[in-house]
Structures are given as C-alpha cells and as structure tokens.
Short mmCIF file of C-alpha atoms in Angstrom, two decimals:
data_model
loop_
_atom_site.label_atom_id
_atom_site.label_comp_id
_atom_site.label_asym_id
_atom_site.label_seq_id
_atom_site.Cartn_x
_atom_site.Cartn_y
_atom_site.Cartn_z
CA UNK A 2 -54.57 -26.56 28.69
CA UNK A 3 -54.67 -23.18 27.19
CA UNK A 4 -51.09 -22.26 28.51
CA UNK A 5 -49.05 -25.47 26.80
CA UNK A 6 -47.50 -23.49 24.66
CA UNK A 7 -45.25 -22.15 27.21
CA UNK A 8 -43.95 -25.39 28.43
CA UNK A 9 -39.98 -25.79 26.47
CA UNK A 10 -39.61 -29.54 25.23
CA UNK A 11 -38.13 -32.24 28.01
CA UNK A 12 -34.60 -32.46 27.30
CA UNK A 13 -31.15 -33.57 28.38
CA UNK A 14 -28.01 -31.10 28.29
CA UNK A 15 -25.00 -32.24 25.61
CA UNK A 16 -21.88 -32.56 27.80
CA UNK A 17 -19.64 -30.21 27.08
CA UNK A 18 -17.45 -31.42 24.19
CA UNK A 19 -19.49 -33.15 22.14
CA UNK A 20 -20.71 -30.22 19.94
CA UNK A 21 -18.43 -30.30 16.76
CA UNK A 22 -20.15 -28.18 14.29
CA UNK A 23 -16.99 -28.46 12.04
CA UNK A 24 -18.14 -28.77 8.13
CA UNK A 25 -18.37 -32.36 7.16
CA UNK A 26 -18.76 -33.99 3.95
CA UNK A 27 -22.15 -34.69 3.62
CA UNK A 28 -22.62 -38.46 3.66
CA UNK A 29 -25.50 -38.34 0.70
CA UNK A 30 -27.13 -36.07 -1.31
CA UNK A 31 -30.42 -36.03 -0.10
CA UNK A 32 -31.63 -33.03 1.29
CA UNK A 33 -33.31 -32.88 4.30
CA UNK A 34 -37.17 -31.93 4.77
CA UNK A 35 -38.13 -28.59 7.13
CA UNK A 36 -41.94 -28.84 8.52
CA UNK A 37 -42.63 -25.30 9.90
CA UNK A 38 -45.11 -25.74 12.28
CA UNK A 39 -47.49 -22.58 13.29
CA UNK A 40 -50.24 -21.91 15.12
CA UNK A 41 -51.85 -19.59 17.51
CA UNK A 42 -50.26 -19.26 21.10
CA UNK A 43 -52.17 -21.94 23.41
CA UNK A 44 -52.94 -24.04 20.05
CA UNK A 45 -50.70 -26.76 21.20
CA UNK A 46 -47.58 -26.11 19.04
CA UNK A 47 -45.60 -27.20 21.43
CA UNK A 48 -47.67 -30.16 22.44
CA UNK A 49 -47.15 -31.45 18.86
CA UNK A 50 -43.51 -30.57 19.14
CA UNK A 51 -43.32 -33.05 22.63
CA UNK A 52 -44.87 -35.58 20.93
CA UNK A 53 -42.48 -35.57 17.73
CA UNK A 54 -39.54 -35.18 20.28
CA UNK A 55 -40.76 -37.63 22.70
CA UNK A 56 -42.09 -40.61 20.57
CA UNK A 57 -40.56 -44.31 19.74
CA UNK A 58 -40.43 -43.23 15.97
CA UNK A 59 -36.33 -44.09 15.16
CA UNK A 60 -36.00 -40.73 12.97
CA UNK A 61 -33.40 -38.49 13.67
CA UNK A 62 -35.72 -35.21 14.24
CA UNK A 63 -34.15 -31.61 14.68
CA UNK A 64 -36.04 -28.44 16.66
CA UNK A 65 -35.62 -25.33 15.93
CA UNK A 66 -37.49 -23.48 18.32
CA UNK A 67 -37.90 -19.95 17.01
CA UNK A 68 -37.90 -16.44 18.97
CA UNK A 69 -37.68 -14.48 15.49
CA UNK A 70 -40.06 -12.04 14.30
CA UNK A 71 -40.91 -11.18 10.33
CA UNK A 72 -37.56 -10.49 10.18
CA UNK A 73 -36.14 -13.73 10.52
CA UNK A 74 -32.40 -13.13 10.54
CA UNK A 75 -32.57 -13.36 6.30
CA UNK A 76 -29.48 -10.86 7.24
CA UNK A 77 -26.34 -12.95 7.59
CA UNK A 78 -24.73 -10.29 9.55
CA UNK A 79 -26.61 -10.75 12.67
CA UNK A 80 -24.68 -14.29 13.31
CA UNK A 81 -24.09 -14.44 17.05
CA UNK A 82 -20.17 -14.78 17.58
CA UNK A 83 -18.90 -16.17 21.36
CA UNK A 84 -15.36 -16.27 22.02
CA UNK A 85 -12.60 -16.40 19.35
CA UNK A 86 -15.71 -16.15 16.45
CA UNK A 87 -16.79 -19.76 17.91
CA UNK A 88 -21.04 -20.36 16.59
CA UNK A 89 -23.54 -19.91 20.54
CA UNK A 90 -26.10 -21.64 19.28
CA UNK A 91 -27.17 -24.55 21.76
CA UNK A 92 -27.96 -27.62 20.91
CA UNK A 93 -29.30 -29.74 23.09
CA UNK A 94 -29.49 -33.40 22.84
CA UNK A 95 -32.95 -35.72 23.41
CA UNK A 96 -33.24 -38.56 24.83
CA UNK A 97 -34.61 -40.69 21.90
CA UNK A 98 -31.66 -38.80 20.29
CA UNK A 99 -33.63 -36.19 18.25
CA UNK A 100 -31.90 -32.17 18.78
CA UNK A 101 -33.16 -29.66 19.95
CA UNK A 102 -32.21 -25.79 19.75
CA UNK A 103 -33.48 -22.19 20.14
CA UNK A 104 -32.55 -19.52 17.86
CA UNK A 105 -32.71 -15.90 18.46
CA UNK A 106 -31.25 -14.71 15.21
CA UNK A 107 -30.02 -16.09 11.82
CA UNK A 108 -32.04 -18.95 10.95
CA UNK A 109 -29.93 -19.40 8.06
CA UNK A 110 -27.62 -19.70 10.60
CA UNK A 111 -29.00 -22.36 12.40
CA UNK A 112 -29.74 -24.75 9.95
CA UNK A 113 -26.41 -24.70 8.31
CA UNK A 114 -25.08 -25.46 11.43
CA UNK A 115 -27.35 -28.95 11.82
CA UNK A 116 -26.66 -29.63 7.95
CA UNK A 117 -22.46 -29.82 8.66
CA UNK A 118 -23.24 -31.95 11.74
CA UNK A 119 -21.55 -35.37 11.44
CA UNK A 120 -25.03 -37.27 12.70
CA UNK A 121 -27.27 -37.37 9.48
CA UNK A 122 -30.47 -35.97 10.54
CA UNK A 123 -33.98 -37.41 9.25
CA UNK A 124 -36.03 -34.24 9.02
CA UNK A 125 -36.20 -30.51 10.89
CA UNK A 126 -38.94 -29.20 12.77
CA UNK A 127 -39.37 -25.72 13.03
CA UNK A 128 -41.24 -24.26 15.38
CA UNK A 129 -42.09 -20.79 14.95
CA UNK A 130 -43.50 -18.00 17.19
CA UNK A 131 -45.28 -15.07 15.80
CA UNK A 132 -44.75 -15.57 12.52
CA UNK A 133 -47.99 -14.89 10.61
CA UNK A 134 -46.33 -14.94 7.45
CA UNK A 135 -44.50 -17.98 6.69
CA UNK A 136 -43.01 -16.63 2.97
CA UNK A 137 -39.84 -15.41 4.41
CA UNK A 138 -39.35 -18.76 5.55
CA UNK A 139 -40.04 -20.00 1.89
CA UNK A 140 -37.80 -17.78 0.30
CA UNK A 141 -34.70 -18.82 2.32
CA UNK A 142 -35.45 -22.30 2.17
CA UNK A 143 -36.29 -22.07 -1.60
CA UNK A 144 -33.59 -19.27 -2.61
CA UNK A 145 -30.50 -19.73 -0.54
CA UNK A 146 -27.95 -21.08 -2.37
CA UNK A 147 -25.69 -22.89 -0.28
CA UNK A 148 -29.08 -24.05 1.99
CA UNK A 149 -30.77 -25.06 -1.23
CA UNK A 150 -29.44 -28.55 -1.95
CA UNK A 151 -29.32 -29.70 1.65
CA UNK A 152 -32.61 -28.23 2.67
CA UNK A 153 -36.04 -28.17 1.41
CA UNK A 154 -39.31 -27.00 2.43
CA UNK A 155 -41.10 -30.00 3.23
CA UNK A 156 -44.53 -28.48 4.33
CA UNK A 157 -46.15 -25.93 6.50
CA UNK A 158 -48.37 -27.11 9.51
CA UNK A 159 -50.58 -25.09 11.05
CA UNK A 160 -51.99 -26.00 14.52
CA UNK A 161 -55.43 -24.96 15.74
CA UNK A 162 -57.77 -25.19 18.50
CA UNK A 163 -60.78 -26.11 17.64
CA UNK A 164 -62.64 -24.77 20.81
CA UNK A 165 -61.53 -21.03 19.89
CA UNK A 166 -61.30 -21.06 16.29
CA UNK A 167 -64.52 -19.50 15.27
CA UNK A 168 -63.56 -17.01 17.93
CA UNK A 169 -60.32 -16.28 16.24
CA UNK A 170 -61.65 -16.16 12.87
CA UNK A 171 -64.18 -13.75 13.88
CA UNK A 172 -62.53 -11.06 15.96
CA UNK A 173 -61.72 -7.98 14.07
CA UNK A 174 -63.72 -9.08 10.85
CA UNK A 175 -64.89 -5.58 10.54
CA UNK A 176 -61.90 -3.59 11.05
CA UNK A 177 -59.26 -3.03 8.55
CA UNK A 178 -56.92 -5.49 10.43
CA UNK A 179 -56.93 -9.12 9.08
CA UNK A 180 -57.35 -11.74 12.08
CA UNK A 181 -53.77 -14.24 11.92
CA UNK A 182 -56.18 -17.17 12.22
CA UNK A 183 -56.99 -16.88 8.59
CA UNK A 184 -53.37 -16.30 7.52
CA UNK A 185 -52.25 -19.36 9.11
CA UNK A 186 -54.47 -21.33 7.67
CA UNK A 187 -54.55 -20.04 3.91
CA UNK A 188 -50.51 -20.75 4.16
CA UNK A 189 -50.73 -24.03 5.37
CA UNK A 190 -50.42 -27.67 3.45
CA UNK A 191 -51.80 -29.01 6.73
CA UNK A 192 -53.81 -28.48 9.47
CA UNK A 193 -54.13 -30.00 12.77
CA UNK A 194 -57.25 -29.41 14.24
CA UNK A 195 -56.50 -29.93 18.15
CA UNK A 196 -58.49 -30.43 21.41
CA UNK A 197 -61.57 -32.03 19.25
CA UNK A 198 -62.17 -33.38 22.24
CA UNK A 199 -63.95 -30.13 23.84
CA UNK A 200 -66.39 -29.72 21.18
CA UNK A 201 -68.81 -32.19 19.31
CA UNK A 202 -69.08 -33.77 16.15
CA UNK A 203 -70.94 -31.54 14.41
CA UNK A 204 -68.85 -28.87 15.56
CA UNK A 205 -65.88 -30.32 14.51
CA UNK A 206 -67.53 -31.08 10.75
CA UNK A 207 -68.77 -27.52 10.57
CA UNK A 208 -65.08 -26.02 11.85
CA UNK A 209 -63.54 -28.41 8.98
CA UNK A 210 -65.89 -26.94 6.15
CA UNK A 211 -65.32 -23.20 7.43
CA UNK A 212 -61.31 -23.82 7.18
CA UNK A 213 -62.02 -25.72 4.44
CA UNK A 214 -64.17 -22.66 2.75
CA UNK A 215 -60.44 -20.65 3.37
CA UNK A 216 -58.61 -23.17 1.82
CA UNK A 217 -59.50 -26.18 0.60
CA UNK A 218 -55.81 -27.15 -0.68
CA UNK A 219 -54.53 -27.65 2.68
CA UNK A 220 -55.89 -32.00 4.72
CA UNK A 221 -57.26 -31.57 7.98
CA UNK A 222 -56.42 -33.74 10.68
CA UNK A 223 -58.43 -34.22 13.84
CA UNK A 224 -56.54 -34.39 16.95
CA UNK A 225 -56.60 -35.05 21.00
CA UNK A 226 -53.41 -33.48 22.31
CA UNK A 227 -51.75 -33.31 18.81
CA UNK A 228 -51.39 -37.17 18.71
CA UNK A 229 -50.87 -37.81 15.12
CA UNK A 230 -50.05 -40.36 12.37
CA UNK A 231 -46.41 -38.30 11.91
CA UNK A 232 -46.55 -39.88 8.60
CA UNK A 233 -49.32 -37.18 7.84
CA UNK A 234 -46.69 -34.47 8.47
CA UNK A 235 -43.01 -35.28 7.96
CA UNK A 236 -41.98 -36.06 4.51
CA UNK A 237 -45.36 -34.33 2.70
CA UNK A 238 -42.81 -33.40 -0.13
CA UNK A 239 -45.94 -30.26 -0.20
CA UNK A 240 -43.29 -28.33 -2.94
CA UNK A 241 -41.25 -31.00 -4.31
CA UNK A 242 -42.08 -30.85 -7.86
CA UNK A 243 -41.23 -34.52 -8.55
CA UNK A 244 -44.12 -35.79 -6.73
CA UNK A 245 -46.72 -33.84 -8.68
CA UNK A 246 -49.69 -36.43 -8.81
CA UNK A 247 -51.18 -34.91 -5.50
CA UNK A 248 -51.15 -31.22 -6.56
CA UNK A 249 -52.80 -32.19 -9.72
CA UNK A 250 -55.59 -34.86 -8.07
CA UNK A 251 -56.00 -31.10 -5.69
CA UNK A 252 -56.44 -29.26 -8.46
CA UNK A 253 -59.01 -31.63 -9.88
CA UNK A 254 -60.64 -31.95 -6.60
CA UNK A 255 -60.95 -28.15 -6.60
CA UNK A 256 -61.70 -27.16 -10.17
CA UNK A 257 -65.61 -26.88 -9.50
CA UNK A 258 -64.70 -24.51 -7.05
CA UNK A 259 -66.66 -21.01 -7.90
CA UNK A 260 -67.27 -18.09 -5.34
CA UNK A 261 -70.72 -19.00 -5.00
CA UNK A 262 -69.87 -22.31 -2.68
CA UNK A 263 -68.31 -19.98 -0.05
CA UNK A 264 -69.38 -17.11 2.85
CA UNK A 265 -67.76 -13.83 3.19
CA UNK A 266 -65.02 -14.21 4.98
CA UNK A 267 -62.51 -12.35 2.97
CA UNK A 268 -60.04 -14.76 2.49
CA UNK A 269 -61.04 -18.18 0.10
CA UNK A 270 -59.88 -20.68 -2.60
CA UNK A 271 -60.20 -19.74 -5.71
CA UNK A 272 -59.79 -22.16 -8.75
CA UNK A 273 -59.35 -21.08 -12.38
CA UNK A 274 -58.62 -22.32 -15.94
CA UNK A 275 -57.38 -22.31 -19.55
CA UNK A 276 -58.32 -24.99 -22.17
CA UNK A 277 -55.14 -23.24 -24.39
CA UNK A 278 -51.47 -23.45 -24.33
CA UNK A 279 -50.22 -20.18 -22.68
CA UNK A 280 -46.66 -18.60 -23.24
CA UNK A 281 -44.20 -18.68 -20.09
CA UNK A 282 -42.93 -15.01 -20.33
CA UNK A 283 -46.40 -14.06 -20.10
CA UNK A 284 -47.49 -15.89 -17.64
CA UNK A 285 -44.50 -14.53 -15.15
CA UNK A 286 -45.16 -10.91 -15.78
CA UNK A 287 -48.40 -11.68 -15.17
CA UNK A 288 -47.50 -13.53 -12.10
CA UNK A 289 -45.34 -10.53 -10.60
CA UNK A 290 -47.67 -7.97 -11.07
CA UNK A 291 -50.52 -9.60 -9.01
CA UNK A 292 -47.85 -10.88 -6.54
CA UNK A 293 -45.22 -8.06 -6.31
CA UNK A 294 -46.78 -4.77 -8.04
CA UNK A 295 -50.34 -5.83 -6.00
CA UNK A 296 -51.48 -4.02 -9.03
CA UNK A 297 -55.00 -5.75 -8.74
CA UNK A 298 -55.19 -4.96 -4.63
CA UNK A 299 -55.65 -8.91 -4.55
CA UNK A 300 -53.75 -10.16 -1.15
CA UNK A 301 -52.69 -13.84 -2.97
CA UNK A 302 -51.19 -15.80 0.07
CA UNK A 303 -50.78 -19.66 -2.04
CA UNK A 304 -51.20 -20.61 -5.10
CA UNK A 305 -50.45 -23.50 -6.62
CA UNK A 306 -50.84 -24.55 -10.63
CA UNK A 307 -50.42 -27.14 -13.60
CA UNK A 308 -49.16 -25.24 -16.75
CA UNK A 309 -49.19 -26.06 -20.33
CA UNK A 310 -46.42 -23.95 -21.77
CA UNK A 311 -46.26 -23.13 -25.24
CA UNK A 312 -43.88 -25.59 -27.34
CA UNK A 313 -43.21 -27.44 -24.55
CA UNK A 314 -44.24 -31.43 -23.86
CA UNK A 315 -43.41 -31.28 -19.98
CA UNK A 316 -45.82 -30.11 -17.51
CA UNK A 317 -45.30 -27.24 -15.39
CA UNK A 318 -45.74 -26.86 -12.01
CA UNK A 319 -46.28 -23.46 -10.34
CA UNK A 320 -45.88 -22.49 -6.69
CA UNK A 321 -46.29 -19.25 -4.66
CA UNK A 322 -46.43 -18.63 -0.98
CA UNK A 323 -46.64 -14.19 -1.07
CA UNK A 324 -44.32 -12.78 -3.44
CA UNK A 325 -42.29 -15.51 -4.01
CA UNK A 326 -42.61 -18.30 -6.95
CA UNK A 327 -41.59 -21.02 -8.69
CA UNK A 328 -42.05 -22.27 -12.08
CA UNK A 329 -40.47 -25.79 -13.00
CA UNK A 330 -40.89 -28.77 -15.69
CA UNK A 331 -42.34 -31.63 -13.53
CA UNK A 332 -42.93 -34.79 -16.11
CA UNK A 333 -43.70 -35.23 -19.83
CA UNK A 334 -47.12 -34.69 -20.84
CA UNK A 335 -49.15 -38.19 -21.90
CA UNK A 336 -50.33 -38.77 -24.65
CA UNK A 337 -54.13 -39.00 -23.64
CA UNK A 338 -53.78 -36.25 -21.24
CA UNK A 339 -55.86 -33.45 -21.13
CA UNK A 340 -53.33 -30.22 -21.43
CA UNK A 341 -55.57 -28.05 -19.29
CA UNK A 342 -53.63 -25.00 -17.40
CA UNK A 343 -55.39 -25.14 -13.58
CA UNK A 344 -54.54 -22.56 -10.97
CA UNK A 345 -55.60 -22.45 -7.07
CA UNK A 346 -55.30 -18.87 -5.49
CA UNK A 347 -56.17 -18.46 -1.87
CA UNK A 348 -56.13 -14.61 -0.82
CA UNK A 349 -57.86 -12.06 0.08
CA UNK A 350 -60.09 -9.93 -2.10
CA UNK A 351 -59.71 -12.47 -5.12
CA UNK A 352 -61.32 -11.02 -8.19
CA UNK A 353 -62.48 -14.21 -10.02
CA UNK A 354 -63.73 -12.22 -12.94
CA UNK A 355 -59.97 -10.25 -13.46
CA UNK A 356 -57.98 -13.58 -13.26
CA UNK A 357 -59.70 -15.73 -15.71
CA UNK A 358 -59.28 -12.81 -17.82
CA UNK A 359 -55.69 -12.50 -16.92
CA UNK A 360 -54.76 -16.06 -17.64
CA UNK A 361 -56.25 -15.70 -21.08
CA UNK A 362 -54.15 -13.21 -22.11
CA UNK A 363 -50.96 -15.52 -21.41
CA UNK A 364 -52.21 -17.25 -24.39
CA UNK A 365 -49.51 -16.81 -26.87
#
C-alpha cells in the first residue's frame, strides 16, 4: 500500500496521572540504543514501526515519531513549555507496553525526557520524516553531553521499496539536484528492502547489487511488509567502538573495492589504504578539510576506518557521518596482526586518486 506511511501506530491513551517525568536515578549505567529509521514516504516506515510496536518481543521499545525538519530542535530554546513551565510532550502508552510519542521540536528534548522515566526502557526508535541527512542526528546523539552517557546511536535504518527504487534513484540524475534515495542509503548501516514481494528474484538480486554499488558497508535485508528478524536492527552497536570485529571483517570485505567494479551513479564506496603507521594530528587536519573545508568538492556522507597511529599499540577506529567524526582507541594491536590503516568513504564525487595520496601524507 503506497499510502502506509500515513497510518500513526495503534495505541492506547496514558490516563491522566501516570506521566511522571520527574528525574530519577538511573537504575544502571547502560545507555540505551537509538535506531533512526528513514526511508522514503510510502516505503513502509511506519509499517516497520507497527511491527516493532505491535510484536510479542518483551523489550521495552520507545517511538519517537518525528515532525522535524534539518533543523531538528539542536536549539534548546525551542522546548515547548504548558502551564506553570510543565514538559507537553505526549506520551502515549502501548499495549505490549512499548511508548510512543510525537515530537514537534527539541529532540534533545524528548529523549531526555524518556531517559529520567522511572520504567527502564530497552531501546528507542526514531522515526524520522524528511530528514535526508541523518548527521544532525549523529552529532546530538554523539556530542551532547548530558545525552551522551545515557544514549547512543545504535544504527541508522533505511527503509526502501523495492518496486520504486530504480525509479527513485534515477529521477533527477541529470540535474544538479541529488535524488534523497541515494542519501538514504549511503547513510545507512542497514537497509530494509520492502515489498519484495511485487517484483522477482532477479529483480530483487539486481536492486541489492545497485544499492550495494552505493554502499556496500551497509546488510540488506529482504522484506514482505517489513517483517523482520528485529535482532537484525536493534542492538547493531553500528558505532560502538568496543565491538570493532565487524567494521574491520567490512573493511576486509571491501578492500578490493576499486572504481572500476561500479556504474556512474555519482555516489559509491570507496576503499583505500596505507601499509605505514600514520601520525594522528595529521590525519585530523586532513580529515576536516575534506569533511568541513570541502576543500576537495568531495560530498563524503560515511566513512568508516581502522588506524595505525604512530607510537601507539591500540587500534583506532574512525567514524564520520557528514562533518562530524570520531577517532577512538578500540583494542591492543596483536602481535601477528597486520597494522594496515583501511578507510571506506561513500560520497559523492570521490577522487580515488587525491585520497590515497592524502592518506600518505599522514605518514609521520
């Protein structure tokens, strides 16, 4: 059904009362995991979101159902005050005891609100409408302090329909305007390719090797109505840079990866590398001036990385979603280990040539 997007998801009012959004003491330290979820209107967003809100799964699951733009209330000033300064958000209880909410301002807002709640929540869905750009998104959940230690970015989903894909990818290819289909899906860790059902199997295998051409970091998961393993998309830990065997088997899988393998459609995965140690100040002013200054007029939307620093025996882990980055020790090195620095960019215009050279330069 190409209008299930506009369908809210089933849900029973909180008597009045109950709401007590009072600070609590946290009752562990563990923070809690946010899957945005994005997608093209009619994709079946919130299809998936029904089905995470509906099933017999025992996890405490919170919605935030989005009506933000690329400004996404990163302002703290635009917190919506009711009588006497009391919070308006509404929250809205499930029946399988999941929450639900819309927010039309501070996001910040909103999930500091479900992190003081006295009920310890299992994970936080967030649901967003158009938002092509998920990096604002990254930088609150990765740079607000008092957010930082009960929230974390647990992975980006991206939700497509597979019967109007190619459509999507393809309209406005020649103009100067980029088509959000291929944002989306160079941002996300995972995507769910819905409504297989309306096209065949070699459709679907050719559809998973053209998203795959734009990003070959992200799984693909084939889906009838969004019914998925929800293990394959709550708790991904996509930026948690304790589980750091994944990125690096991704970056192996990838490190053939050359420009040749791909069509022209603007936007691919790029994979690069350097046998040497490289030096950490380097490699971050070399970082902001592809990422902030643009001063190569590459577009990089992810990247993701293994470092070998200079005089260092832990293994660093790099991750960028836009402008903004992160740089952190992950593990020791082993012994036998092959200290090889791998990066994965997917953007648009990617100038292969220019960033191998770039990278070599970080050597010390």
């Amino acid at each position: 059904m190409a209008d299930d997007d506009e369908e809210p998801p089933m849900a029973v009012q909180i008597q009045p009362g109950k709401k007590n959004l009072s600070v609590e003491e946290p009752s562990d330290s563990v923070s809690v995991g946010v899957t945005v979820i994005t997608g093209y209107l009619g994709a079946g967003k919130s299809t998936l979101v029904n089905y995470i809100l509906n099933g017999k799964h025992g996890k405490k699951i919170a919605v935030i159902l989005n009506e933000f733009g690329e400004e996404i209330g990163v302002e703290r000033a635009m917190i919506n005050e009711g009588e006497g300064g009391a919070l308006v958000e509404e929250w809205v209880e499930l029946a399988n005891g999941c929450i639900c909410c819309t927010v039309k301002h501070s996001l910040v807002q909103a999930l500091e609100q479900l992190v003081q709640r006295k009920d310890r929540l299992d994970h936080i869905l967030l649901e967003t409408t158009g938002l092509a750009n998920p990096a604002p998104l990254a930088s609150i959940l990765w740079l607000d302090d008092q957010l930082e230690s009960e929230v974390k970015l647990d992975c980006i989903v991206t939700v497509v329909d597979a019967k109007n894909l190619r459509f999507q990818l393809n309209e406005r290819r020649d103009s100067s305007s980029f088509p959000e289909a291929f944002n989306q899906i160079a941002f996300a860790d995972t995507i769910i390719m819905n409504k297989v059902d309306l096209i065949s199997q070699e459709e679907s295998d050719d559809l998973e090797k053209e998203i795959h051409s734009i990003n070959s970091l992200a799984s693909v998961i084939r889906s009838v109505r969004c019914q998925v393993d929800l293990s394959n998309i709550l708790d991904c830990e996509a930026y948690d840079s304790t589980h750091v065997s994944r990125l690096e088997s991704l970056l192996e899988a990838n490190k053939s990866l050359t420009t040749t393998d791909l069509h022209d459609s603007g936007v691919r995965t790029l994979c690069i590398s350097e046998p040497q140690p490289i030096n950490l100040d380097k490699v971050r002013l070399w970082l902001e001036g592809i990422l902030w200054d643009k001063k190569l007029e590459m577009d990089i939307y992810r990247c993701k990385a293994v470092l070998s620093i200079q005089n260092s025996d832990q293994l660093h882990i790099l991750q960028a979603v836009k402008e903004i980055y992160e740089i952190v020790p992950a593990r020791k090195w082993n012994e036998e280990e092959n200290r090889t620095n791998k990066i994965v960019f997917i953007g648009h215009k990617l100038d292969e040539e220019t960033l191998r050279s770039g990278l070599k330069d970080c050597r010390p």
